[in-house]
mmCIF file of C-alpha atoms in Angstrom:
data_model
loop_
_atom_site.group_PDB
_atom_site.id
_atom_site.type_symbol
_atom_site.label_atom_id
_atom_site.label_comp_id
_atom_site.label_asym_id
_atom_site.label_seq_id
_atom_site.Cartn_x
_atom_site.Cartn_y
_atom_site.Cartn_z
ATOM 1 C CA UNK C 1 41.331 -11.075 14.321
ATOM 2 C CA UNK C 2 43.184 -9.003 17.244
ATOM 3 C CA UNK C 3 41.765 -12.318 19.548
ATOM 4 C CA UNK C 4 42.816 -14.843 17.239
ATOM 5 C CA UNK C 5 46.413 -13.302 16.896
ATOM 6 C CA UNK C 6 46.662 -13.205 20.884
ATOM 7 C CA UNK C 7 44.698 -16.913 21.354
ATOM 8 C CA UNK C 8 47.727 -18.353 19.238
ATOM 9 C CA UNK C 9 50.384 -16.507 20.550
ATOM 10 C CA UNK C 10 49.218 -17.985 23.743
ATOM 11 C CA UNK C 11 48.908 -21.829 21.805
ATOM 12 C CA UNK C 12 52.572 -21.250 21.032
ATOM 13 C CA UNK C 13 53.331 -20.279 24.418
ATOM 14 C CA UNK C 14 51.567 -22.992 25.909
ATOM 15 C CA UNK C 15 53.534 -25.658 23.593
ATOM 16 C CA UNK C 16 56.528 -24.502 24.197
ATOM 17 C CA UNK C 17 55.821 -25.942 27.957
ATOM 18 C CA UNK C 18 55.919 -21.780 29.570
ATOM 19 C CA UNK C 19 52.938 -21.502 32.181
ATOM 20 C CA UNK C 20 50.091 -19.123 31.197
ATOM 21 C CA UNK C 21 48.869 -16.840 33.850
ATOM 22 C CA UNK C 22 45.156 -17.241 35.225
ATOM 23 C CA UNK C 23 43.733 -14.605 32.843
ATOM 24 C CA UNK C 24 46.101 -15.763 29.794
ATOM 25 C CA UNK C 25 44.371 -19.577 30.467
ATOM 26 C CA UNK C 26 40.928 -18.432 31.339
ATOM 27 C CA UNK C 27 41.032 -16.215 27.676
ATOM 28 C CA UNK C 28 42.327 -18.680 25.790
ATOM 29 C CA UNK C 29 40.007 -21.736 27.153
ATOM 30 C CA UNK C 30 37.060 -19.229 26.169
ATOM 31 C CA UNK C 31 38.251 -17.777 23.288
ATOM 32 C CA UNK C 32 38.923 -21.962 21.991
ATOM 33 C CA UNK C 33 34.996 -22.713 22.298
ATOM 34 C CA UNK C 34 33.835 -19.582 20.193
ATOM 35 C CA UNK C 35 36.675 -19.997 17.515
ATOM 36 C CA UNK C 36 37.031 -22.731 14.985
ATOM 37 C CA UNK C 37 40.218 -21.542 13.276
ATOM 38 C CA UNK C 38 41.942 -21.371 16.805
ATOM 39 C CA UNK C 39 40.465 -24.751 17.676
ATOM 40 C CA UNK C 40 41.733 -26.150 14.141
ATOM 41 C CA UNK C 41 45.070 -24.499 14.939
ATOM 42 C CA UNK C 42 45.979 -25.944 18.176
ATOM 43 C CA UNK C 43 45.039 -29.709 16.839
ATOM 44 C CA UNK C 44 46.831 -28.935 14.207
ATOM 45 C CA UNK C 45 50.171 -28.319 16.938
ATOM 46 C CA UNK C 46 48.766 -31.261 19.070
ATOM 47 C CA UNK C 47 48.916 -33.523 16.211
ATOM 48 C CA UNK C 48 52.437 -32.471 14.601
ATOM 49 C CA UNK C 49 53.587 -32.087 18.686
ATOM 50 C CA UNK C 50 52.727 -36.035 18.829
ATOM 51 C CA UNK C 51 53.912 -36.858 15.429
ATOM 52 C CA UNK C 52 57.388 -35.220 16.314
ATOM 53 C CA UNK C 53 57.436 -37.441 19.869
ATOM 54 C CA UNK C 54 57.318 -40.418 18.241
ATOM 55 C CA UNK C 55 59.763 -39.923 15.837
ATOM 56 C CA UNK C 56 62.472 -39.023 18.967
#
């Protein structure tokens, strides 16, 4: 739980376009192949990101 509170803190931070450091990307890509709910979560962003972009 402690991992998937930090991986989407770091999905947040990543879509609001801040850079992740080495160790922030290197968790977050690993922590994204073990996790479903993570993985679920950032499509979920990706898809409402894209829906947003072509709305503007």
């Amino acid at each position: 739980m402690k991992k998937c509170r930090k991986a989407t803190a770091l999905i947040s931070k990543q879509h609001d376009k801040l850079p992740l450091e080495a160790k922030e990307k290197l968790f977050l890509q690993t922590h994204l192949l073990v996790c479903p709910h993570c993985r679920a979560y950032k499509q979920q962003i990706d898809v409402i990101e894209k829906a947003i972009k072509k709305l503007f």
